[in-house]
Rosetta silent file (secondary structure, phi, psi, omega in degrees, C-alpha in Angstrom):
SEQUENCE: XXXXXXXXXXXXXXXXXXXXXXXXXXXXXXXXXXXXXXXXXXXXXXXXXXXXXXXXXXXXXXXXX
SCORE:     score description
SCORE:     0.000 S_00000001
   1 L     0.000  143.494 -172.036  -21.099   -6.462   10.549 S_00000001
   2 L   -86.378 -178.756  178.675  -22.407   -2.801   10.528 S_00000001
   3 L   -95.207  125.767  147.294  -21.467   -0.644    7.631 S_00000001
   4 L    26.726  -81.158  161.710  -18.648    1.532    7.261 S_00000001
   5 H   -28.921  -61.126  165.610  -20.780    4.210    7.572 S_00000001
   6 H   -58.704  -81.749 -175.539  -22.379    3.378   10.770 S_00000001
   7 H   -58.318    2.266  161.780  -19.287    2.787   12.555 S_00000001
   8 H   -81.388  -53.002  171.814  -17.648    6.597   11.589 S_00000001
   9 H   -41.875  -28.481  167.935  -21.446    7.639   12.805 S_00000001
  10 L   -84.687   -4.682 -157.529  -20.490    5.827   16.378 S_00000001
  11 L    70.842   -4.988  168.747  -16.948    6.783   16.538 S_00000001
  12 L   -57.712  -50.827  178.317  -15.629    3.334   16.316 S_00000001
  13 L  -116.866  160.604  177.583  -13.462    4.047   13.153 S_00000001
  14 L   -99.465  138.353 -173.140  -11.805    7.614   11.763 S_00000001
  15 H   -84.593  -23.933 -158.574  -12.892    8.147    8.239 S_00000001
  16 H   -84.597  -41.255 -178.450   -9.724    9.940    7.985 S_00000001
  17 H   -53.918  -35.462  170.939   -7.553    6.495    8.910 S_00000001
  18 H   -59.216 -105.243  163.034   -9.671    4.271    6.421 S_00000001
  19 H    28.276  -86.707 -178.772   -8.813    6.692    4.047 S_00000001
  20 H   -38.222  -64.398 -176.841   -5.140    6.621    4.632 S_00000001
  21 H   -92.460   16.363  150.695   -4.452    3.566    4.816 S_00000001
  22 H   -78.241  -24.884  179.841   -6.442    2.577    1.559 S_00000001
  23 H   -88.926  -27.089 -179.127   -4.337    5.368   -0.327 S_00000001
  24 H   -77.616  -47.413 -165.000   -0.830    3.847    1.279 S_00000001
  25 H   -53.621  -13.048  172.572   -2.231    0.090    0.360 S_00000001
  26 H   -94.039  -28.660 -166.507   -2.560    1.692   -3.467 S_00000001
  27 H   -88.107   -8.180 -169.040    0.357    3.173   -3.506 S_00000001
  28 H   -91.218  -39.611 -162.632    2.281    0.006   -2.047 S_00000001
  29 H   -72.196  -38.433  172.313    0.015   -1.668   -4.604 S_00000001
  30 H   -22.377  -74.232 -174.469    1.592    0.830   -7.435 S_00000001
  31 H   -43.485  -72.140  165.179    4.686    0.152   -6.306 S_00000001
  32 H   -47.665  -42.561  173.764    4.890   -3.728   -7.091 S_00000001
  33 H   -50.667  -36.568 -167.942    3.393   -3.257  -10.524 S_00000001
  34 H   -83.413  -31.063  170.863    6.147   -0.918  -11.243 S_00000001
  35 H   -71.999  -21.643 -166.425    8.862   -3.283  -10.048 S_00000001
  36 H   -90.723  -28.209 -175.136    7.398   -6.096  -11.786 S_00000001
  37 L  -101.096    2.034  172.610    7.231   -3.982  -15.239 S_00000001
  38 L   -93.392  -45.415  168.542   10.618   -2.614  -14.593 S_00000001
  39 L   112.712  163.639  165.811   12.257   -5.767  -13.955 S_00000001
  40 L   -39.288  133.143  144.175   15.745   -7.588  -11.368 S_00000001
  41 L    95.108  -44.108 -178.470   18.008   -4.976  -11.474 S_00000001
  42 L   -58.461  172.043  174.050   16.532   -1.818  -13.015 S_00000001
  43 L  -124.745  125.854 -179.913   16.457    1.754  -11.394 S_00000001
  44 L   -72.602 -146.085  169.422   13.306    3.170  -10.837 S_00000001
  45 L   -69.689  -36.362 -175.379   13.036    7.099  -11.336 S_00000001
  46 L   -80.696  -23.106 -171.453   14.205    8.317   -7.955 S_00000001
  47 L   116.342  -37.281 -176.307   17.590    5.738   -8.620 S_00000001
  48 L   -73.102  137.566 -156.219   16.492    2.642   -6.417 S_00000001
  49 L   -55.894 -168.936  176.268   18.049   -0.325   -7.720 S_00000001
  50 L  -154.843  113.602 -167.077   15.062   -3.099   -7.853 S_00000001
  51 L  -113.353  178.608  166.733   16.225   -6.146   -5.418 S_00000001
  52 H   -77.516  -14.823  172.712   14.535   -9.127   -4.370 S_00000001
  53 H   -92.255  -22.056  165.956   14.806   -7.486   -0.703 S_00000001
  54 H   -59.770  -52.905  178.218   12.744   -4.686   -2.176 S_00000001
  55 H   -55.948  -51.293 -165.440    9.839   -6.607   -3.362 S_00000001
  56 H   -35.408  -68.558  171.122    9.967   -8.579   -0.131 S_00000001
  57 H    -8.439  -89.919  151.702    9.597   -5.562    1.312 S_00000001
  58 H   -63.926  -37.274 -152.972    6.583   -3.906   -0.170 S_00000001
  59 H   -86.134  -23.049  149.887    5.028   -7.023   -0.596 S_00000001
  60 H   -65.397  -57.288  154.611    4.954   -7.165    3.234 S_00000001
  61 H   -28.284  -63.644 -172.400    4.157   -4.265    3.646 S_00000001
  62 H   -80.338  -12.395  142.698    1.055   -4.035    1.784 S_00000001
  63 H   -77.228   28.655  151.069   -0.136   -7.038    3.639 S_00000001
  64 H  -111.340   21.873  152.711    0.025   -5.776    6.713 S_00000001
  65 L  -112.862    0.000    0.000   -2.063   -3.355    5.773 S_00000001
């Protein structure tokens, strides 16, 4: 496999899309810590309850990315 590098130098991948979607896969990552240390049931800061359909959720999420 070439490096990273290499393949933005060909144009095969956008530097800007690696990028992105390593900062949503942190923030997705974030997310679950913060659910897990809030606990069933709590409200984060913004007000969203914290379900078991939430977790699912993100937890999907960040493996599809």
């Amino acid at each position: 496999m070439k490096p990273k590098e290499q393949l933005i130098e060909e144009g095969l991948i956008n530097e800007g899309s690696v990028i992105s979607r390593n900062y949503v896969a942190l923030f997705y990552s974030n997310q679950l810590d913060k659910f897990n240390r809030l606990g069933m049931g709590k409200e984060t800061e913004n007000g969203v309850v914290i379900t078991p359909t939430l977790i699912k959720t993100t937890e999907r999420r960040l493996n599809q990315l």
